Short mmCIF file of C-alpha atoms and ligand atoms in Angstrom, two decimals:
data_model
loop_
_atom_site.label_atom_id
_atom_site.label_comp_id
_atom_site.label_asym_id
_atom_site.label_seq_id
_atom_site.Cartn_x
_atom_site.Cartn_y
_atom_site.Cartn_z
CA MET A 4 0.00 0.00 0.00
CA GLY A 5 1.30 3.40 -0.80
CA TYR A 6 1.70 6.40 1.38
CA ASN A 7 4.21 9.01 0.40
CA GLY A 8 5.09 10.24 3.84
CA GLU A 9 2.79 13.26 3.77
CA ARG A 10 0.80 13.54 6.96
CA ARG A 11 -2.84 12.75 6.32
CA ASP A 12 -4.72 13.35 9.52
CA ARG A 13 -8.16 13.93 8.06
CA VAL A 14 -10.81 11.25 8.32
CA ASP A 15 -13.00 10.56 5.32
CA ALA A 16 -16.47 10.78 6.88
CA THR A 17 -17.96 8.44 4.25
CA ALA A 18 -15.52 5.72 5.33
CA THR A 19 -16.80 5.43 8.89
CA ALA A 20 -20.03 3.59 8.06
CA GLY A 21 -18.40 0.16 7.90
CA LEU A 22 -17.14 0.32 11.47
CA ALA A 23 -20.46 1.04 13.17
CA GLY A 24 -21.39 -1.91 15.36
CA LYS A 25 -18.17 -3.80 14.56
CA ARG A 26 -16.25 -5.47 17.40
CA ILE A 27 -12.64 -4.42 17.14
CA LEU A 28 -9.69 -5.46 19.26
CA LEU A 29 -6.80 -3.00 19.31
CA GLY A 30 -3.47 -4.50 20.34
CA ILE A 31 -0.72 -2.10 21.35
CA THR A 32 2.94 -3.13 21.50
CA GLY A 33 5.89 -1.18 22.89
CA GLY A 34 6.95 1.57 20.54
CA ILE A 35 6.93 5.35 20.72
CA ALA A 36 4.15 5.35 18.09
CA ALA A 37 1.88 3.91 20.80
CA TYR A 38 0.72 7.48 21.42
CA LYS A 39 -1.04 7.36 18.01
CA ALA A 40 -3.00 4.31 19.20
CA ALA A 41 -4.85 6.60 21.60
CA GLU A 42 -6.13 8.72 18.70
CA LEU A 43 -6.95 5.58 16.72
CA ALA A 44 -9.02 4.30 19.65
CA ARG A 45 -10.92 7.59 19.75
CA LEU A 46 -11.72 7.43 16.01
CA VAL A 47 -12.83 3.79 16.15
CA VAL A 48 -15.14 4.43 19.13
CA LYS A 49 -16.51 7.59 17.50
CA ALA A 50 -17.39 5.53 14.40
CA GLY A 51 -19.65 3.38 16.57
CA ALA A 52 -17.43 0.30 17.01
CA ASP A 53 -17.13 -1.72 20.22
CA LEU A 54 -13.47 -1.49 21.14
CA ARG A 55 -11.40 -3.74 23.43
CA VAL A 56 -7.77 -2.91 24.04
CA VAL A 57 -4.95 -5.32 24.86
CA MET A 58 -1.51 -3.92 25.71
CA THR A 59 1.84 -5.63 26.10
CA ALA A 60 3.99 -4.87 29.13
CA SER A 61 6.27 -2.64 27.00
CA ALA A 62 3.28 -0.76 25.56
CA CYS A 63 2.28 0.20 29.11
CA ARG A 64 5.59 2.08 29.37
CA PHE A 65 4.58 4.37 26.50
CA VAL A 66 0.86 4.94 27.15
CA THR A 67 -1.08 3.98 30.24
CA PRO A 68 -3.89 1.42 30.33
CA VAL A 69 -5.95 4.13 32.08
CA THR A 70 -5.71 6.31 28.95
CA MET A 71 -6.89 3.46 26.75
CA GLN A 72 -9.61 2.49 29.21
CA GLY A 73 -10.93 6.04 29.17
CA LEU A 74 -10.93 6.18 25.36
CA SER A 75 -12.37 2.71 24.73
CA GLY A 76 -14.87 2.78 27.59
CA ASN A 77 -13.90 -0.81 28.41
CA PRO A 78 -11.43 -2.54 30.72
CA VAL A 79 -7.94 -2.84 29.23
CA TYR A 80 -6.21 -6.23 29.27
CA THR A 81 -2.49 -6.46 29.87
CA ASP A 82 -2.05 -9.81 31.54
CA MET A 83 -2.49 -13.42 30.54
CA TRP A 84 -3.26 -14.28 34.15
CA ASP A 85 -6.01 -11.72 34.80
CA PRO A 86 -8.29 -13.32 37.46
CA GLY A 87 -11.14 -11.04 36.34
CA VAL A 88 -11.61 -12.94 33.06
CA PRO A 89 -14.11 -15.85 33.28
CA ASN A 90 -12.40 -19.29 33.07
CA ASN A 91 -9.03 -17.55 33.18
CA MET A 92 -8.99 -17.86 29.37
CA ALA A 93 -8.49 -14.26 28.33
CA HIS A 94 -6.70 -15.25 25.12
CA ILE A 95 -9.70 -17.27 23.94
CA GLU A 96 -12.44 -15.02 25.34
CA LEU A 97 -10.95 -11.87 23.86
CA SER A 98 -10.29 -13.19 20.39
CA ARG A 99 -13.55 -15.08 19.89
CA ASP A 100 -16.16 -12.34 19.74
CA ARG A 101 -14.12 -9.90 17.63
CA ASP A 102 -14.69 -9.01 13.95
CA LEU A 103 -11.15 -7.76 13.53
CA ILE A 104 -7.90 -7.44 15.44
CA VAL A 105 -5.54 -4.57 14.64
CA VAL A 106 -2.12 -4.28 16.26
CA ALA A 107 -0.88 -0.67 16.17
CA PRO A 108 1.95 -0.13 16.63
CA ALA A 109 3.41 -3.53 15.79
CA THR A 110 7.10 -3.65 16.72
CA ALA A 111 9.75 -5.70 14.91
CA ASP A 112 9.71 -8.04 17.90
CA PHE A 113 5.95 -8.52 17.70
CA MET A 114 6.11 -9.18 13.93
CA ALA A 115 8.75 -11.83 14.61
CA LYS A 116 6.53 -13.43 17.24
CA LEU A 117 3.55 -13.50 14.88
CA ALA A 118 5.63 -14.89 12.02
CA HIS A 119 6.85 -17.75 14.21
CA GLY A 120 3.57 -18.44 15.98
CA LEU A 121 4.93 -17.59 19.42
CA ALA A 122 2.47 -17.13 22.25
CA ASP A 123 4.39 -15.84 25.23
CA ASP A 124 2.10 -12.97 26.21
CA LEU A 125 -1.60 -12.20 26.06
CA LEU A 126 -1.58 -10.28 22.77
CA ALA A 127 0.57 -12.81 20.87
CA THR A 128 -1.53 -15.67 22.28
CA LEU A 129 -4.86 -14.21 21.29
CA CYS A 130 -3.54 -13.39 17.79
CA LEU A 131 -2.62 -17.07 17.48
CA ALA A 132 -5.97 -18.21 18.87
CA ARG A 133 -8.07 -15.84 16.75
CA GLU A 134 -10.66 -16.73 14.15
CA CYS A 135 -11.08 -13.20 12.74
CA PRO A 136 -8.88 -11.20 10.31
CA LEU A 137 -5.73 -9.59 11.70
CA ALA A 138 -4.09 -6.35 10.59
CA ILE A 139 -0.86 -4.80 11.79
CA ALA A 140 0.57 -1.28 11.52
CA PRO A 141 4.35 -1.69 11.85
CA ALA A 142 6.44 1.04 13.51
CA MET A 143 10.18 0.89 14.01
CA ASN A 144 13.55 2.39 13.25
CA ARG A 145 14.38 2.23 9.53
CA GLN A 146 17.27 -0.18 9.99
CA MET A 147 15.11 -2.55 12.00
CA TRP A 148 12.50 -2.35 9.21
CA GLU A 149 15.05 -2.97 6.46
CA HIS A 150 16.76 -5.82 8.33
CA PRO A 151 16.47 -9.08 6.35
CA ALA A 152 14.92 -10.78 9.38
CA THR A 153 12.09 -8.23 9.54
CA GLN A 154 11.58 -8.38 5.78
CA ARG A 155 11.43 -12.20 5.95
CA ASN A 156 8.88 -11.98 8.75
CA LEU A 157 6.86 -9.41 6.77
CA ALA A 158 6.72 -11.75 3.77
CA THR A 159 5.58 -14.60 6.04
CA LEU A 160 2.87 -12.47 7.64
CA ARG A 161 1.58 -11.36 4.23
CA ALA A 162 1.60 -14.94 2.99
CA ASP A 163 -0.39 -15.88 6.11
CA GLY A 164 -3.08 -13.40 5.00
CA ILE A 165 -2.33 -10.73 7.60
CA ALA A 166 -3.06 -7.20 6.34
CA VAL A 167 -0.12 -4.84 6.74
CA PHE A 168 -0.84 -1.09 6.93
CA GLY A 169 2.24 0.97 6.03
CA PRO A 170 4.73 1.84 7.36
CA ALA A 171 5.50 5.21 5.78
CA PRO A 172 8.76 7.01 5.18
CA GLY A 173 9.51 10.13 7.19
CA ASP A 174 11.04 11.54 10.37
CA GLN A 175 11.58 8.97 13.09
CA ALA A 176 11.58 9.41 16.84
CA CYS A 177 15.25 8.35 16.93
CA GLY A 178 16.14 11.35 14.76
CA GLU A 179 16.73 9.34 11.60
CA VAL A 180 14.72 9.67 8.40
CA GLY A 181 13.50 6.65 6.50
CA MET A 182 10.95 3.86 6.21
CA GLY A 183 9.36 2.66 9.43
CA ARG A 184 7.16 5.51 10.65
CA MET A 185 3.72 4.24 11.67
CA LEU A 186 0.81 5.53 9.59
CA GLU A 187 -1.21 8.32 11.16
CA ALA A 188 -4.26 7.27 13.17
CA ALA A 189 -6.61 8.58 10.45
CA GLU A 190 -4.81 6.52 7.80
CA ILE A 191 -5.05 3.32 9.87
CA PHE A 192 -8.68 4.14 10.54
CA ALA A 193 -9.33 4.43 6.77
CA GLU A 194 -7.75 1.01 6.23
CA LEU A 195 -9.92 -0.52 8.97
CA ALA A 196 -13.02 1.09 7.50
CA ALA A 197 -12.15 -0.36 4.08
CA MET A 198 -11.64 -3.84 5.55
CA THR A 199 -14.94 -3.76 7.40
CA GLY A 200 -16.91 -1.68 4.87
CA PRO A 201 -19.81 -2.69 2.63
CA LYS A 202 -19.10 -5.70 0.40
CA ARG A 203 -20.28 -3.99 -2.78
CA LEU A 204 -18.74 -6.66 -5.05
CA ALA A 205 -19.68 -9.74 -3.02
CA GLY A 206 -20.18 -12.74 -5.29
CA LYS A 207 -18.41 -11.04 -8.23
CA ARG A 208 -15.25 -12.28 -9.93
CA VAL A 209 -12.88 -9.47 -10.77
CA LEU A 210 -9.90 -9.81 -13.10
CA VAL A 211 -7.20 -7.12 -12.98
CA THR A 212 -4.04 -6.59 -15.04
CA ALA A 213 -1.19 -4.61 -13.51
CA GLY A 214 2.37 -3.49 -14.04
CA PRO A 215 4.48 -3.22 -17.16
CA THR A 216 5.21 -5.92 -19.70
CA PHE A 217 8.71 -6.88 -20.86
CA GLU A 218 9.38 -7.71 -24.50
CA PRO A 219 12.75 -9.41 -25.05
CA ILE A 220 15.23 -8.06 -27.60
CA ASP A 221 17.76 -10.78 -26.81
CA THR A 222 18.34 -13.02 -23.81
CA VAL A 223 19.32 -10.16 -21.48
CA ARG A 224 17.67 -7.01 -22.89
CA GLY A 225 14.15 -5.93 -23.58
CA ILE A 226 11.53 -3.22 -24.08
CA THR A 227 9.53 -2.23 -21.02
CA ASN A 228 8.09 0.93 -19.41
CA LEU A 229 8.04 2.79 -16.09
CA SER A 230 4.79 1.34 -14.74
CA SER A 231 5.30 0.20 -11.13
CA GLY A 232 2.12 -1.86 -10.83
CA LYS A 233 1.02 0.13 -7.75
CA MET A 234 -2.29 1.31 -9.23
CA GLY A 235 -3.28 -2.15 -10.47
CA PHE A 236 -2.34 -3.77 -7.16
CA ALA A 237 -4.39 -1.10 -5.35
CA VAL A 238 -7.40 -1.86 -7.59
CA ALA A 239 -7.02 -5.59 -6.81
CA GLN A 240 -6.85 -4.81 -3.08
CA ALA A 241 -9.88 -2.52 -3.21
CA ALA A 242 -11.92 -5.11 -5.14
CA ALA A 243 -10.97 -7.81 -2.60
CA GLU A 244 -11.93 -5.51 0.27
CA ALA A 245 -15.28 -5.02 -1.48
CA GLY A 246 -15.86 -8.78 -1.27
CA ALA A 247 -14.92 -9.82 -4.83
CA GLU A 248 -12.97 -12.92 -5.77
CA VAL A 249 -9.98 -11.27 -7.39
CA THR A 250 -7.34 -12.56 -9.81
CA LEU A 251 -4.42 -10.29 -10.59
CA VAL A 252 -2.40 -10.89 -13.75
CA ALA A 253 0.84 -9.03 -13.08
CA GLY A 254 3.76 -8.06 -15.30
CA PRO A 255 7.25 -7.88 -13.76
CA THR A 256 7.04 -5.99 -10.45
CA PRO A 257 8.46 -6.66 -6.98
CA LEU A 258 5.14 -5.74 -5.32
CA ALA A 259 3.48 -8.27 -2.99
CA ALA A 260 -0.04 -9.38 -3.89
CA PRO A 261 -2.72 -7.97 -1.55
CA PRO A 262 -4.21 -10.44 0.97
CA GLY A 263 -6.79 -12.78 -0.50
CA VAL A 264 -5.90 -12.01 -4.14
CA ALA A 265 -4.88 -14.81 -6.53
CA ARG A 266 -1.86 -13.82 -8.58
CA ARG A 267 -0.67 -14.91 -12.00
CA ASP A 268 2.80 -13.63 -12.99
CA VAL A 269 3.55 -12.97 -16.64
CA VAL A 270 6.36 -11.25 -18.52
CA THR A 271 5.31 -10.42 -22.09
CA ALA A 272 2.13 -8.88 -23.49
CA ARG A 273 1.30 -12.14 -25.24
CA GLU A 274 1.62 -14.07 -21.96
CA MET A 275 -0.63 -11.49 -20.31
CA HIS A 276 -3.10 -11.79 -23.20
CA ASP A 277 -3.19 -15.59 -22.96
CA ALA A 278 -3.63 -15.58 -19.17
CA VAL A 279 -6.41 -12.98 -19.38
CA MET A 280 -8.26 -14.67 -22.23
CA GLY A 281 -8.24 -17.90 -20.24
CA LEU A 282 -9.73 -16.19 -17.18
CA ALA A 283 -12.02 -13.54 -18.76
CA PRO A 284 -14.96 -15.84 -19.64
CA ARG A 285 -15.46 -16.48 -15.89
CA ALA A 286 -15.03 -12.83 -14.86
CA ASP A 287 -17.83 -10.38 -14.06
CA VAL A 288 -15.51 -7.39 -14.17
CA PHE A 289 -12.22 -6.82 -16.02
CA VAL A 290 -10.04 -3.86 -15.04
CA ALA A 291 -7.11 -3.36 -17.42
CA VAL A 292 -4.60 -1.30 -15.47
CA ALA A 293 -1.42 -2.80 -16.97
CA ALA A 294 0.78 -0.65 -19.17
CA VAL A 295 0.96 -3.20 -21.95
CA SER A 296 3.63 -2.77 -24.58
CA ASP A 297 1.89 -2.04 -27.87
CA TYR A 298 4.74 -3.68 -29.79
CA ARG A 299 7.13 -6.59 -29.35
CA VAL A 300 10.35 -7.47 -31.09
CA ALA A 301 9.56 -9.63 -34.12
CA ASN A 302 12.93 -11.33 -34.16
CA PRO A 303 14.29 -11.62 -30.57
CA ARG A 304 17.75 -13.24 -30.49
CA GLN A 305 18.30 -16.48 -28.66
CA THR A 306 21.77 -15.32 -27.60
CA LYS A 307 23.17 -12.03 -26.25
CA LEU A 308 23.61 -9.47 -29.05
CA LYS A 309 27.27 -8.51 -29.56
CA LYS A 310 28.43 -4.99 -30.33
CA ASP A 311 30.76 -6.18 -33.08
CA GLY A 312 28.03 -6.35 -35.70
CA GLY A 313 27.12 -2.65 -35.30
CA PRO A 314 23.67 -1.31 -34.27
CA PRO A 315 21.13 -4.15 -34.58
CA ARG A 316 18.01 -3.83 -36.67
CA ILE A 317 15.13 -4.35 -34.32
CA GLU A 318 11.91 -5.06 -36.10
CA LEU A 319 8.71 -4.51 -34.14
CA THR A 320 5.37 -6.17 -34.55
CA GLU A 321 2.06 -5.32 -32.90
CA ASN A 322 0.91 -6.99 -29.68
CA PRO A 323 -2.70 -8.05 -29.19
CA ASP A 324 -4.87 -5.40 -27.50
CA ILE A 325 -5.98 -7.31 -24.40
CA LEU A 326 -8.69 -4.90 -23.29
CA ALA A 327 -10.24 -4.64 -26.76
CA ALA A 328 -10.14 -8.45 -27.10
CA VAL A 329 -11.96 -8.97 -23.77
CA ALA A 330 -14.50 -6.22 -24.54
CA ALA A 331 -15.28 -7.97 -27.85
CA LEU A 332 -16.07 -11.35 -26.21
CA PRO A 333 -19.70 -12.43 -26.73
CA GLN A 334 -20.32 -12.61 -22.95
CA ALA A 335 -17.88 -9.83 -22.10
CA PRO A 336 -17.38 -8.90 -18.46
CA PHE A 337 -17.92 -5.27 -17.44
CA CYS A 338 -14.71 -3.75 -18.82
CA VAL A 339 -12.76 -0.87 -17.33
CA GLY A 340 -9.81 0.64 -19.19
CA PHE A 341 -7.04 2.91 -18.05
CA ALA A 342 -5.45 5.61 -20.16
CA ALA A 343 -2.09 7.14 -19.45
CA GLU A 344 -1.71 10.28 -21.50
CA THR A 345 0.84 13.07 -21.59
CA GLU A 346 -1.50 15.72 -23.08
CA ASN A 347 -5.13 16.35 -24.15
CA LEU A 348 -6.34 13.98 -21.42
CA ARG A 349 -10.08 14.46 -21.93
CA GLU A 350 -10.08 14.25 -25.72
CA TYR A 351 -7.75 11.22 -25.92
CA ALA A 352 -9.48 9.39 -23.06
CA GLN A 353 -12.93 9.75 -24.58
CA ALA A 354 -11.64 8.61 -27.97
CA LYS A 355 -9.91 5.63 -26.33
CA ARG A 356 -13.08 4.62 -24.48
CA ARG A 357 -15.02 4.55 -27.75
CA LYS A 358 -12.24 2.77 -29.63
CA LYS A 359 -11.86 0.04 -27.02
CA GLY A 360 -15.63 -0.29 -26.58
CA VAL A 361 -15.63 -0.10 -22.78
CA PRO A 362 -18.29 1.44 -20.51
CA LEU A 363 -15.78 3.01 -18.11
CA LEU A 364 -12.31 4.45 -18.58
CA ALA A 365 -10.02 5.93 -15.92
CA ALA A 366 -7.56 8.46 -17.27
CA ASN A 367 -4.44 9.92 -15.71
CA LEU A 368 -1.42 11.90 -16.75
CA ALA A 369 1.48 9.45 -17.16
CA HIS A 370 4.12 11.74 -15.63
CA GLU A 371 1.92 12.31 -12.56
CA ALA A 372 1.12 8.64 -12.07
CA PHE A 373 3.94 6.28 -13.04
CA GLY A 374 5.92 4.98 -10.06
CA ARG A 375 4.25 7.33 -7.58
CA ASP A 376 2.26 6.40 -4.49
CA ASP A 377 -0.47 8.89 -5.26
CA ASN A 378 -2.32 9.92 -8.38
CA ALA A 379 -5.30 11.89 -9.70
CA LEU A 380 -7.87 10.19 -11.94
CA THR A 381 -10.73 11.25 -14.17
CA LEU A 382 -13.40 8.65 -14.85
CA PHE A 383 -15.25 8.74 -18.17
CA ASP A 384 -18.52 6.89 -18.70
CA ASP A 385 -21.84 7.42 -20.51
CA ALA A 386 -22.91 9.85 -17.79
CA GLY A 387 -19.90 12.08 -18.43
CA GLU A 388 -16.78 12.87 -16.50
CA HIS A 389 -15.98 12.37 -12.79
CA ALA A 390 -12.81 13.86 -11.34
CA LEU A 391 -11.14 12.06 -8.43
CA ALA A 392 -8.74 14.44 -6.68
CA ARG A 393 -5.11 13.56 -5.97
CA ALA A 394 -4.88 10.94 -3.22
CA PRO A 395 -2.96 7.75 -2.38
CA LYS A 396 -3.58 5.14 -5.09
CA ILE A 397 -5.44 2.87 -2.67
CA VAL A 398 -7.90 5.67 -1.86
CA LEU A 399 -8.52 6.25 -5.58
CA ALA A 400 -8.82 2.51 -6.18
CA ARG A 401 -11.56 2.28 -3.51
CA LYS A 402 -13.45 5.14 -5.18
CA LEU A 403 -13.08 3.47 -8.58
CA VAL A 404 -14.38 0.18 -7.17
CA ALA A 405 -17.36 1.98 -5.60
CA HIS A 406 -18.05 3.58 -9.03
CA ILE A 407 -17.84 0.19 -10.78
CA ALA A 408 -20.20 -1.35 -8.19
CA ALA A 409 -22.69 1.50 -8.69
CA MET A 410 -22.57 1.06 -12.50
CA LEU A 411 -23.02 -2.72 -12.15
CA GLY A 412 -26.01 -2.11 -9.89
CA LYS A 413 -27.71 -0.04 -12.60
CA ARG A 414 -27.21 -2.63 -15.36
N1 CTP B 574 -4.22 -2.26 -23.16
C1 CTP B 574 -4.31 -3.63 -23.33
N2 CTP B 574 -3.53 -4.26 -24.26
C2 CTP B 574 -2.68 -3.57 -25.03
C3 CTP B 574 -2.57 -2.16 -24.86
C4 CTP B 574 -3.35 -1.54 -23.92
O1 CTP B 574 -5.09 -4.27 -22.63
N3 CTP B 574 -1.94 -4.20 -25.91
C5 CTP B 574 -5.09 -1.60 -22.19
C6 CTP B 574 -4.37 -0.96 -21.02
O2 CTP B 574 -4.27 -1.87 -19.94
C7 CTP B 574 -5.30 0.20 -20.71
C8 CTP B 574 -5.85 0.60 -22.05
O3 CTP B 574 -5.72 -0.54 -22.87
O4 CTP B 574 -6.39 -0.19 -19.93
C9 CTP B 574 -5.20 1.80 -22.68
O5 CTP B 574 -3.90 1.55 -23.01
P1 CTP B 574 -2.98 2.61 -23.80
O6 CTP B 574 -1.70 1.96 -24.09
O7 CTP B 574 -2.96 3.89 -23.08
O8 CTP B 574 -3.81 2.79 -25.10
P2 CTP B 574 -3.46 2.46 -26.56
O9 CTP B 574 -4.70 1.88 -27.15
O10 CTP B 574 -2.24 1.63 -26.65
O11 CTP B 574 -3.25 3.89 -27.17
P3 CTP B 574 -1.94 4.82 -27.25
O12 CTP B 574 -0.76 4.01 -26.80
O13 CTP B 574 -1.92 5.23 -28.65
O14 CTP B 574 -2.24 5.96 -26.32
#
């Protein structure tokens, strides 16, 4: 998920609906960012959720249980051996009736515990004993974050289906600058609201393409583009949050697939085309976010090109247009195209929507979108034009998914 380090403290009022009546457990571990957990608790309670708080012993050194008790309106649990809990089974009792557990901040130590299934305190034990989804908001010094052990644990947690919010780059309490700052309370709140929000695409199968393609010139070189895959991955995440069964066909990108999303890795446009055409007949919605190379090399070499022969002649041939091919299927899914333009956005986007024969097209300016964590989009459909202001890509993706769901509802 992408946050560019800017502070975003505002809460999107429309996002709070999903949390009303939800039973949330907030776990707090021992980091300086624990102070933000107090604000998070306030937002979650204000949105109408029932909040229980569990703190580790180290967390209690940064914020007091009394603070969290006051904000949550409920007793705070810090001890595995609390005699006040019926059956002395706090780890089971506390995890069983919850809709979601969020650990914020999650220290490097706590991530390691989760990754290894340790259960040596109340919070780690109830995370292990839970039946509900778990999300963590990591917070730590940048070197601890970048350490191979933490990155290994992160990969394990993601593979285990745990949602990871942030962290963000920025100023750190230790005086250093880098990756590891916990998201702001309002940002974590928005993530929780998205996880618990209305399942607008429940029962729908959504197919998404993302990232660049790579067209080989020889065995070590190729033609590609600057697409990072972030927007497509955000669309896949937003569709999964909305309850869809999502398959992501991804070109070369180091990004991790969002939780609950099936991923198919491809390299060339033709591989992407073949994967998509195999999956499209089962899809209800197809969102083509990938920056597909329009051309491939007609005569790629099977060995590395040598300089001796002078500049090579590279002949190009056209790639299949995946979006147009899906839109032309007899039982075509609801198709959404993306357009990356460098000028005349409106005119080119509308022409592209007609040419590709799709009901909805999202247009952006390539230089303002490629590789960045945020973007601005304009949606074009039969009803006209809808501008989505600059925001993190995941926020835009959620708005796009809500727009798709509304259009599907009217069909
Ligand atoms: N697309 C696709 N297959 C291709 C090329 C593009 O599926 N071979 C999809 C993209 O994923 C995007 C949309 O078509 O959703 C627009 O792609 P773009 O490259 O901007 O449009 P082109 O039709 O290639 O037009 P141009 O490059 O001339 O702007």
